[in-house]
Short mmCIF file of C-alpha atoms in Angstrom, two decimals:
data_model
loop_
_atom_site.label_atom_id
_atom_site.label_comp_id
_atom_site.label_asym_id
_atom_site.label_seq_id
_atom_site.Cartn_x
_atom_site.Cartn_y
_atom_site.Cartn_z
CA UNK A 1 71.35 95.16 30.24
CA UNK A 2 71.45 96.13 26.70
CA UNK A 3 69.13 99.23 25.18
CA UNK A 4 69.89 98.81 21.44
CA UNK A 5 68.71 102.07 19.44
CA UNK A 6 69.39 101.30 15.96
CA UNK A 7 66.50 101.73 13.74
CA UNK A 8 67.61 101.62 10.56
CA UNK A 9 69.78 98.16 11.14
CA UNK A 10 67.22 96.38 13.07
CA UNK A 11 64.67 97.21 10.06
CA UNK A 12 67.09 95.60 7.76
CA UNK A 13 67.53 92.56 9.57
CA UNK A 14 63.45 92.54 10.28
CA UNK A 15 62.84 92.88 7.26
CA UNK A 16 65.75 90.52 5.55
CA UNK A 17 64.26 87.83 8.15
CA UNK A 18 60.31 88.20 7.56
CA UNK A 19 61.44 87.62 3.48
CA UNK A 20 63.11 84.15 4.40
CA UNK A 21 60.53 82.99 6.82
CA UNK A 22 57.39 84.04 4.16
CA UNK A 23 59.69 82.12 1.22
CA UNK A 24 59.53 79.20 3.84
CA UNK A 25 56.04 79.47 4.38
CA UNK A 26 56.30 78.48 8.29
CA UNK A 27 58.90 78.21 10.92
CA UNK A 28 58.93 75.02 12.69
CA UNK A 29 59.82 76.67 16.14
CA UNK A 30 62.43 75.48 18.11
CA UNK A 31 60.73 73.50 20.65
CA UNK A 32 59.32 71.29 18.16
CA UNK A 33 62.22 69.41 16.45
CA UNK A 34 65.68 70.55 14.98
CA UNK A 35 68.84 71.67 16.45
CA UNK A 36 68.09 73.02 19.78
CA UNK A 37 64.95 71.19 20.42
CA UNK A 38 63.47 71.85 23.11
CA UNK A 39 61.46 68.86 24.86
CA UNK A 40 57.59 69.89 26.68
CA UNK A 41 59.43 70.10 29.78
CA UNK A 42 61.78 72.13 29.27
CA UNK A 43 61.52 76.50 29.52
CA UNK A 44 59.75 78.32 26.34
CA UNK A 45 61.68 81.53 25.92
CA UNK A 46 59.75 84.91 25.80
CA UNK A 47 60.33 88.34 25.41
CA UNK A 48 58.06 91.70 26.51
CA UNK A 49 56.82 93.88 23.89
CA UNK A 50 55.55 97.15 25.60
CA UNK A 51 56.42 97.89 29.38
CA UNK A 52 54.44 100.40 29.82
CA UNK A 53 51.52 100.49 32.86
CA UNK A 54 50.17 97.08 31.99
CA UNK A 55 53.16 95.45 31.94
CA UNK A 56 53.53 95.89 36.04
CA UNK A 57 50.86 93.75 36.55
CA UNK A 58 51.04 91.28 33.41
CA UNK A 59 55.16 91.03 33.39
CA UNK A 60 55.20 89.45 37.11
CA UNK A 61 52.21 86.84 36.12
CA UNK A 62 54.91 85.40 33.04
CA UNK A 63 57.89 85.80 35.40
CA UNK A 64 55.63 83.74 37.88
CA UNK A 65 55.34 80.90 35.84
CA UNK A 66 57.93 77.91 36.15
CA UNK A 67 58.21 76.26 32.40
CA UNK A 68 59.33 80.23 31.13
CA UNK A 69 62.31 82.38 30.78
CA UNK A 70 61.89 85.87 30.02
CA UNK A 71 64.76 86.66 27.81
CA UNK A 72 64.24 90.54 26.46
CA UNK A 73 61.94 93.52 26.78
CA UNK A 74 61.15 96.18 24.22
CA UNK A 75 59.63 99.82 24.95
CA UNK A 76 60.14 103.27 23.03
CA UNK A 77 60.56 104.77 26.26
CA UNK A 78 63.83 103.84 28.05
CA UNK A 79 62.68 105.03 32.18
CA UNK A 80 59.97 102.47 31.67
CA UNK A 81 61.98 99.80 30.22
CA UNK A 82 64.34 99.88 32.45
CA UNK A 83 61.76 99.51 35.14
CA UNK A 84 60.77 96.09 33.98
CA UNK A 85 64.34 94.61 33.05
CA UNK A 86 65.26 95.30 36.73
CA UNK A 87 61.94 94.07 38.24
CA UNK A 88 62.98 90.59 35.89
CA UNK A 89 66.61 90.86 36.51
CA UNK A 90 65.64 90.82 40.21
CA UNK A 91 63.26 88.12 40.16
CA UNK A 92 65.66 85.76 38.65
CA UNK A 93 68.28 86.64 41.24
CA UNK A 94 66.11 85.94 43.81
CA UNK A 95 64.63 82.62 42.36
CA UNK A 96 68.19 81.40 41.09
CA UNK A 97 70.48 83.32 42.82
CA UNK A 98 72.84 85.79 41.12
CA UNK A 99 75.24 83.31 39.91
CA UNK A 100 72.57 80.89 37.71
CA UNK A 101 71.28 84.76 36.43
CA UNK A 102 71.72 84.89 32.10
CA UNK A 103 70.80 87.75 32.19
CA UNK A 104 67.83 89.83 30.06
CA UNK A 105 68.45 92.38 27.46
CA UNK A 106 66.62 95.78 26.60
CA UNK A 107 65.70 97.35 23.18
CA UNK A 108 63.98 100.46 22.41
CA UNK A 109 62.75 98.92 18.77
CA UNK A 110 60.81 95.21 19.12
CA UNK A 111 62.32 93.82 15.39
CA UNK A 112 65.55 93.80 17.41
CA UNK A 113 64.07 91.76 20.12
CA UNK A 114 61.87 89.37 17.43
CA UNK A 115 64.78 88.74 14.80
CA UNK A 116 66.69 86.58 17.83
CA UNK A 117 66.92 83.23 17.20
CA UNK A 118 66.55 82.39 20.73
CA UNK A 119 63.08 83.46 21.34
CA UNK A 120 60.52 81.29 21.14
CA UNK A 121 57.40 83.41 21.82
CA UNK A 122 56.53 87.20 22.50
CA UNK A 123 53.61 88.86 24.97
CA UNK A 124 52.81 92.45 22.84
CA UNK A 125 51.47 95.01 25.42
CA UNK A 126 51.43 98.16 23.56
CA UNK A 127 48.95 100.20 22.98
CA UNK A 128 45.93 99.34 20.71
CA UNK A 129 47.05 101.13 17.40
CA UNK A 130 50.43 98.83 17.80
CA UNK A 131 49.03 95.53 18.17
CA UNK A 132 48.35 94.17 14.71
CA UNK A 133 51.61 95.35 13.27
CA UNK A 134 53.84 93.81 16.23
CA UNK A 135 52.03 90.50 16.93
CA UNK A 136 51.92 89.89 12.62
CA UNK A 137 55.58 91.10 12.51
CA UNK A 138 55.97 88.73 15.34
CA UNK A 139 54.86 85.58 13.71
CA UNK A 140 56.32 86.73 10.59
CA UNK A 141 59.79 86.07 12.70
CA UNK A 142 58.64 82.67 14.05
CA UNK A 143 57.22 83.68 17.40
CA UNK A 144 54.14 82.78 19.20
CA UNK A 145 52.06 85.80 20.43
CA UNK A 146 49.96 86.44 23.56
CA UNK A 147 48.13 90.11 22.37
CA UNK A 148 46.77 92.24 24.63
CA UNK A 149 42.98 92.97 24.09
CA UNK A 150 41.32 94.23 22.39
CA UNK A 151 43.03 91.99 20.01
CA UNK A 152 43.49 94.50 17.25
CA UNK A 153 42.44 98.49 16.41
CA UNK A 154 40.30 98.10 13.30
CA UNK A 155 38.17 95.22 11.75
CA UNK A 156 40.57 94.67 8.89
CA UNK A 157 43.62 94.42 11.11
CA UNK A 158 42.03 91.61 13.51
CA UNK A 159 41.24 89.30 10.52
CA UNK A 160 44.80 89.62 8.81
CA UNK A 161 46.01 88.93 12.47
CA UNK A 162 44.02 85.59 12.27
CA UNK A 163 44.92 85.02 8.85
CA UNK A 164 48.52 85.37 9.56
CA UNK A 165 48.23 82.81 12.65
CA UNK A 166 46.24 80.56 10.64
CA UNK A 167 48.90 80.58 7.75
CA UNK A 168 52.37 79.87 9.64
CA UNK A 169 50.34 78.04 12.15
CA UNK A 170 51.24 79.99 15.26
CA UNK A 171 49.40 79.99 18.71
CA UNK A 172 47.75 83.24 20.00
CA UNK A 173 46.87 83.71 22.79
CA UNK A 174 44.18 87.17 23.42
CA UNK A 175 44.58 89.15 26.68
CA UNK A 176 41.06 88.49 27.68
CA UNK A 177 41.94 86.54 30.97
CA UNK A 178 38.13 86.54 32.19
CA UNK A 179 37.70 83.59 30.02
CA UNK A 180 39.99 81.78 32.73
CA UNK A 181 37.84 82.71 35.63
CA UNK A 182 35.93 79.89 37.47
CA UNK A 183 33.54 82.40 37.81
CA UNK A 184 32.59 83.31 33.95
CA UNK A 185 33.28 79.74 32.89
CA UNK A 186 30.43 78.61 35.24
CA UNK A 187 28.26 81.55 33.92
CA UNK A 188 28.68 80.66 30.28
CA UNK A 189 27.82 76.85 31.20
CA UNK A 190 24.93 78.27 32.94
CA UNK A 191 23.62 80.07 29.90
CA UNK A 192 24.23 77.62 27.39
CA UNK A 193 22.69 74.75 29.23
CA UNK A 194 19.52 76.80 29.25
CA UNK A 195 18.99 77.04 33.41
CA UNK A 196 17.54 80.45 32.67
CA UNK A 197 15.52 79.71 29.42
CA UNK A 198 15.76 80.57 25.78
CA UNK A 199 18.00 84.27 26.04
CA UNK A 200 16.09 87.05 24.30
CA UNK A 201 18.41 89.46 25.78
CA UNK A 202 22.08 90.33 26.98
CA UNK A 203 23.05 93.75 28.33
CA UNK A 204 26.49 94.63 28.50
CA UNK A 205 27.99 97.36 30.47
CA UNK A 206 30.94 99.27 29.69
CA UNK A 207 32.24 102.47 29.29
CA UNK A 208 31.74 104.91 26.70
CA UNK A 209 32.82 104.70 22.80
CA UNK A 210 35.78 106.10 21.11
CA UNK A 211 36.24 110.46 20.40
CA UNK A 212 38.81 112.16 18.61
CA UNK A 213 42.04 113.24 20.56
CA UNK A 214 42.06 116.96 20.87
CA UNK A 215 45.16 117.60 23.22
CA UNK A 216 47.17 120.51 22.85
CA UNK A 217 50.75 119.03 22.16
CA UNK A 218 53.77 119.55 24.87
CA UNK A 219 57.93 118.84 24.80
CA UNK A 220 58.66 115.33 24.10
CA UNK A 221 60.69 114.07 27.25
CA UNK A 222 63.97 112.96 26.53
CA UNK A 223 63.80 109.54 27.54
CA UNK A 224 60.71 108.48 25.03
CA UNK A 225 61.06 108.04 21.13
CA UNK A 226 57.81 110.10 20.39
CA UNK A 227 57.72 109.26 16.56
CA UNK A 228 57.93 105.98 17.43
CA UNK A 229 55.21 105.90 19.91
CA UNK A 230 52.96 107.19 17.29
CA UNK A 231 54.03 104.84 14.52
CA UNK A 232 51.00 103.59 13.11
CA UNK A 233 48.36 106.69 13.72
CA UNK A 234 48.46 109.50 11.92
CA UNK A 235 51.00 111.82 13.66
CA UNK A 236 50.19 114.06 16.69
CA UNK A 237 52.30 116.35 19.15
CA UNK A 238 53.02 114.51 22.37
CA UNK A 239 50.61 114.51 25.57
CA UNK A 240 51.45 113.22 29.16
CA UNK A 241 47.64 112.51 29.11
CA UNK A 242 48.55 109.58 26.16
CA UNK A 243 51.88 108.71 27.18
CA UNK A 244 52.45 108.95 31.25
CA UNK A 245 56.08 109.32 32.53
CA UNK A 246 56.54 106.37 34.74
CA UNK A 247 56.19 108.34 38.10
CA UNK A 248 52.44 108.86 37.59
CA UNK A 249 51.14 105.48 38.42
CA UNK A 250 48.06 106.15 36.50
CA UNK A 251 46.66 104.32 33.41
CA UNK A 252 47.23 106.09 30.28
CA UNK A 253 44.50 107.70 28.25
CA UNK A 254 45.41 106.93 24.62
CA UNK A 255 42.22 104.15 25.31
CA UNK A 256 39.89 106.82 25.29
CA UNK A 257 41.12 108.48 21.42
CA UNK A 258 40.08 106.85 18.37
CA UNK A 259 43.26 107.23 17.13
CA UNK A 260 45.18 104.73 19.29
CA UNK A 261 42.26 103.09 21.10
CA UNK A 262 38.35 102.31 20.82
CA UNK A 263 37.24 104.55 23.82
CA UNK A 264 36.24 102.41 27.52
CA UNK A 265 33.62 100.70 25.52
CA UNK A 266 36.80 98.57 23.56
CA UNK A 267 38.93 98.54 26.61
CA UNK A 268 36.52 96.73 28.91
CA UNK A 269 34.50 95.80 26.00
CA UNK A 270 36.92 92.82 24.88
CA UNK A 271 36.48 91.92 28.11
CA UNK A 272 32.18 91.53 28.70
CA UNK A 273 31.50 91.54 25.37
CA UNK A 274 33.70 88.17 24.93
CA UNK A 275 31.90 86.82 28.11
CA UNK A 276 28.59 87.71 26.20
CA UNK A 277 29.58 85.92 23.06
CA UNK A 278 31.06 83.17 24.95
CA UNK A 279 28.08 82.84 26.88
CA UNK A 280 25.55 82.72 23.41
CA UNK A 281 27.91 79.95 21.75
CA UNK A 282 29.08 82.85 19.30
CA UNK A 283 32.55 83.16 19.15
CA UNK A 284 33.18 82.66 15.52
CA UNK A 285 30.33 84.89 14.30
CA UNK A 286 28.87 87.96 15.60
CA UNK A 287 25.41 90.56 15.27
CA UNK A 288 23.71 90.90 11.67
CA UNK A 289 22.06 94.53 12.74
CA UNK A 290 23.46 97.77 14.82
CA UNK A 291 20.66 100.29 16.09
CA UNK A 292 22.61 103.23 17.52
CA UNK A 293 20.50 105.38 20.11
CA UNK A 294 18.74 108.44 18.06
CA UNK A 295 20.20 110.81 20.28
CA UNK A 296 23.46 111.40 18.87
CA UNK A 297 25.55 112.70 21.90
CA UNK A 298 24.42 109.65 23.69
CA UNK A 299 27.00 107.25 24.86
CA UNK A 300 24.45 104.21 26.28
CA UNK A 301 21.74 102.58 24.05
CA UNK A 302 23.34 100.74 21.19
CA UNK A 303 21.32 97.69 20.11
CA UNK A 304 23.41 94.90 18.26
CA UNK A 305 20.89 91.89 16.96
CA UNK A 306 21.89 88.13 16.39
CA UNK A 307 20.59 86.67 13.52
CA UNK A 308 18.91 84.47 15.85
CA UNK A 309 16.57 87.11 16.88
CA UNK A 310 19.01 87.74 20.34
CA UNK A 311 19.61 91.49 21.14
CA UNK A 312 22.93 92.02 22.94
CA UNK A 313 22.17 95.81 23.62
CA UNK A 314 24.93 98.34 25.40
CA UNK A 315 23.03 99.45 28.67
CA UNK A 316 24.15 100.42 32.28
CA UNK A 317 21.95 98.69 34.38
CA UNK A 318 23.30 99.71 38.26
CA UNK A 319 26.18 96.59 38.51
CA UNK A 320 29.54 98.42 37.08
CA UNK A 321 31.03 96.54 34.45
CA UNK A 322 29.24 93.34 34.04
CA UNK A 323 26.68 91.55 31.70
CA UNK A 324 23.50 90.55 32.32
CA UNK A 325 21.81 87.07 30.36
CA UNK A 326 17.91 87.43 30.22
CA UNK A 327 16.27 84.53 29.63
CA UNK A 328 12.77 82.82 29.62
CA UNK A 329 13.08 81.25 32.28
CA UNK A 330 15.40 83.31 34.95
CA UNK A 331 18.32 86.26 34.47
CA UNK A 332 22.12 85.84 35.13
CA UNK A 333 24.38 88.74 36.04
CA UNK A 334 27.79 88.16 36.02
CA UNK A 335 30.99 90.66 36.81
CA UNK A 336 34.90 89.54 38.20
CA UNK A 337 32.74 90.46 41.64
CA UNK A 338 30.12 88.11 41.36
CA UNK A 339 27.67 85.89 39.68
CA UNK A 340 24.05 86.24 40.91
CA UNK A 341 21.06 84.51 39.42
CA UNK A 342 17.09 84.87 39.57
CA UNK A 343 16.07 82.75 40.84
CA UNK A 344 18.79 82.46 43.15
CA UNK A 345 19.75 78.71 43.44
CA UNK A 346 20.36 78.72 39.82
CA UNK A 347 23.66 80.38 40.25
CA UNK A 348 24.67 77.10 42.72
CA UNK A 349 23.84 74.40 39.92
CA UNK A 350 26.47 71.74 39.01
CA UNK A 351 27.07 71.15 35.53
CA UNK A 352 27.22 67.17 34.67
CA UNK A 353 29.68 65.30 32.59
CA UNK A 354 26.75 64.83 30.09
CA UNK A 355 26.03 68.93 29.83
CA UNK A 356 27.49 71.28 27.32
CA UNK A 357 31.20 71.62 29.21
CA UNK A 358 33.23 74.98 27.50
CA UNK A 359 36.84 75.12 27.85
CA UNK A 360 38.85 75.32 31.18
CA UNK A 361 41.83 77.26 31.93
CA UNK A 362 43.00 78.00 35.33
CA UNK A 363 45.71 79.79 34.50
CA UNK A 364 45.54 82.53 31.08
CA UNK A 365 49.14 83.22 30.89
CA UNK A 366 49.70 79.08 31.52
CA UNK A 367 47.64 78.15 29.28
CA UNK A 368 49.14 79.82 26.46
CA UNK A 369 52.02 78.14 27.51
CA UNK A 370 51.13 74.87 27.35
CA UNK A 371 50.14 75.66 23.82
CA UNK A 372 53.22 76.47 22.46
CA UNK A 373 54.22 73.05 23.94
CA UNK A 374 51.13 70.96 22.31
CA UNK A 375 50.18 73.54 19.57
CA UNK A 376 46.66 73.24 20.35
CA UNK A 377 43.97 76.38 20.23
CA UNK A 378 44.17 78.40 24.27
CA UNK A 379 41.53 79.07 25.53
CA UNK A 380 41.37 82.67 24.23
CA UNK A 381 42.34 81.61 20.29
CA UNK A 382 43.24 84.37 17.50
CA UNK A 383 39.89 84.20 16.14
CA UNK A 384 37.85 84.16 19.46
CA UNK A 385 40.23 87.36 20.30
CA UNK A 386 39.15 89.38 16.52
CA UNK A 387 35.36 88.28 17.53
CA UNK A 388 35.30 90.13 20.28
CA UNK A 389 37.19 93.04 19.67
CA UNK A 390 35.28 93.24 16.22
CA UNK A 391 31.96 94.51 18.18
CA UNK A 392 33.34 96.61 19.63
CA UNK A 393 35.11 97.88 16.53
CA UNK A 394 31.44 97.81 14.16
CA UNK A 395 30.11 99.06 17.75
CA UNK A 396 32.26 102.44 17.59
CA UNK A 397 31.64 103.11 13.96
CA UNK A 398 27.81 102.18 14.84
CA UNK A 399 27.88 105.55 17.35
CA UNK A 400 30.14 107.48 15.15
CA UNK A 401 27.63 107.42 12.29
CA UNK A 402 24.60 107.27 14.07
CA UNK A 403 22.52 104.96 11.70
CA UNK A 404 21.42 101.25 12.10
CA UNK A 405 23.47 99.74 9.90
CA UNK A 406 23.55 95.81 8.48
CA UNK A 407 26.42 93.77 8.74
CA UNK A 408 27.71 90.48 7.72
CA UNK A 409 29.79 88.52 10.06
CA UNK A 410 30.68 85.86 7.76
CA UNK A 411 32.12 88.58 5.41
CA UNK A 412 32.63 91.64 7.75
CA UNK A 413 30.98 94.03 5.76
CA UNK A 414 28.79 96.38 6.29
CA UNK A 415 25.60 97.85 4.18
CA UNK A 416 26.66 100.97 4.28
CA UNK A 417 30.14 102.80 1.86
CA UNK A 418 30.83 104.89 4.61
CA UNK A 419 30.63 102.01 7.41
CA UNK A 420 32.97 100.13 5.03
CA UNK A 421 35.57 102.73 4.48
CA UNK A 422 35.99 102.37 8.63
CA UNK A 423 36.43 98.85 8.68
CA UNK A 424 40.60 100.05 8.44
CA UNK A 425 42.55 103.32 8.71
CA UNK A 426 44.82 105.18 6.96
CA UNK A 427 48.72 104.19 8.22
CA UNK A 428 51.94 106.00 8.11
CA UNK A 429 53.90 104.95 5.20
CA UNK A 430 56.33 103.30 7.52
CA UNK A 431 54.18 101.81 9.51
CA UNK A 432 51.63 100.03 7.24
CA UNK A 433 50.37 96.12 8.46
#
């Protein structure tokens, strides 16, 4: 198992390689025709961007998979990388015995892991501030991406993530695996077949929104690359609280700082805010009008409004994380525990062949898969993925300002100079997307 720690040679080569593939225009990957194709059968090769806490549960759902081979792993902090090479290394033994075993290889820098030839796709699992940069560096190099939601940290990096896919025609896959639940699919059909009426309303509840990250700094451990971590956001001393070492099995904070996340109300919001979109037929557009609460401090109350006179407002309303369709006619609540309807028997209709049918996907981490192979849209595309994490981005800068604000989904701007100026972020020189 290789850890390869040269960061000023595999920026060269990154670099060297993005310049040939833009001059190009578009890779024709592997898989598709040329030396080395690859028929639909056969494995699509992958590598692991980002092994940090996620990555225990996520890298075991690839390694799962039959028509895969994870090839390489990246993470800046070698203790957890290590981790996940030997939970792959032993899978593989185990499924092919020792002997059949190639073998998977480590780096502490990702352009390293995206400038090999033999890598068809990559799953990026850092944190939020990362994603844009790796998953457009990514395709830059020729690779399919499966992104971690929310798909990306600002408004401005989610659309140049789409534009990017769009140009050299690569499949993305978004993180937001709810979408492949039998139990939000049937929700969604639910809602837009109108069994509870015309929806006036959708509350959505999630956690709170985004604050700045006021941790006192402490000593870097040896075994993480600190600046690297960082990378994007504007530096910051180190904090366990951001950055756990591997033998606290807890899930990292960095979500709840503006800097490198979007608060709970990103994190679970690119989760119930996608089902809410999905469920209105509104995954290429989003709200014309945010109404923050007027008390400042609060973290509850935001009111987002649909140009279609739907409010899709930001309320606990006693179910956990979960959203709640009201219509004319009836109300569906729907959370990854269950799917209850008033009236009741609503929730046990059968859709018909002849009804509005959305699209099925048993399997998230398949599907994308099976993508790569046909080079369709999954289930989750780029632009469904920048939708959703998009509210939540406006949402954020909504309760940071503490205005109502106007915004234009076709153009994703706001009414408002200030608003605007936090559609992106300022980026470390060496970092910029």
């Amino acid at each position: 198992m290789k850890q390869n720690t040269n960061r000023s040679n595999s920026r060269r080569k990154f670099i060297g390689n993005s310049i040939a593939t833009m001059a190009a225009f578009t890779i024709v990957p592997r898989y598709v025709l040329g030396k080395g194709f690859t028929a639909p059968s056969d494995k699509v090769t992958l590598g692991f961007i980002g092994t940090g806490k996620l990555s225990k549960g996520l890298g075991p759902r690839f390694l799962k998979l039959p028509n895969i081979q994870m090839v390489a792993a990246s993470d800046v902090n070698s203790k957890k990388l290590d981790f996940f090479l030997n939970t792959a290394k032993n899978h593989y033994a185990e499924v092919s015995g020792k002997d059949n075993f190639k073998g998977i290889e480590g780096y502490k820098e990702y352009e390293e892991l995206i400038n090999r030839s033999d890598i068809d796709a990559v799953i990026v699992a850092l944190p939020d501030h990362w994603h844009a940069k790796a998953s457009i560096d990514a395709m830059k190099a020729g690779k399919d991406v499966y992104c971690e939601k929310p798909l990306a940290h600002t408004v401005w990096e989610g659309r140049q993530m789409v534009k990017t896919a769009r140009k050299l025609g690569k499949v993305v896959q978004t993180g937001s695996m709810q979408r492949s639940s039998e139990r939000f699919l049937h929700a969604c059909e639910l809602v837009r077949n109108g069994y509870i009426g015309e929806i006036k309303t959708v509350k959505v509840n999630v956690g709170d929104p985004a604050i700045p990250c006021d941790l006192p700094g402490e000593k870097v451990p040896d075994n993480l690359d600190w600046d690297r971590w960082v990378g994007p956001a504007q530096f910051r001393e180190y904090s366990p609280i951001l950055a756990p070492p591997i033998t606290d099995d807890v899930w990292p904070k960095w979500r709840d700082y503006k800097e490198f996340g979007g608060g709970i109300f990103s994190d679970w919001g690119a989760h119930m805010f996608d089902i809410a979109q999905w469920g209105l037929g509104m995954d290429e557009t989003g709200p014309v009008e945010l109404i923050p609460p007027k008390d400042r401090t609060a973290v509850r109350g935001l009111v987002m409004k649909y140009a279609n006179g739907i409010e899709m407002i930001h309320e606990d309303f006693g179910r956990g994380w979960a959203v709640q369709f009201n219509g004319t006619e009836g109300k569906l609540e729907v959370s990854r525990s269950f799917l209850e309807t008033d009236p009741a028997n609503i929730a046990d209709k059968k859709i018909g062949d002849n009804e509005i049918r959305l699209y099925k996907s048993e399997n998230h981490y398949a599907d994308w898969i099976n993508c790569i192979k046909t080079r369709e849209k999954p289930i989750c595309d780029v632009e469904i993925g920048h939708r959703s994490s998009s509210i939540c981005n406006i949402g954020n800068i909504a309760y940071q300002l503490g205005r109502p604000l106007k915004w234009d989904p076709a153009k994703e701007k706001f009414d408002d100079k200030e608003a605007n100026k936090l559609r992106t972020k300022d980026y470390r020189k060496e970092y910029k997307v």
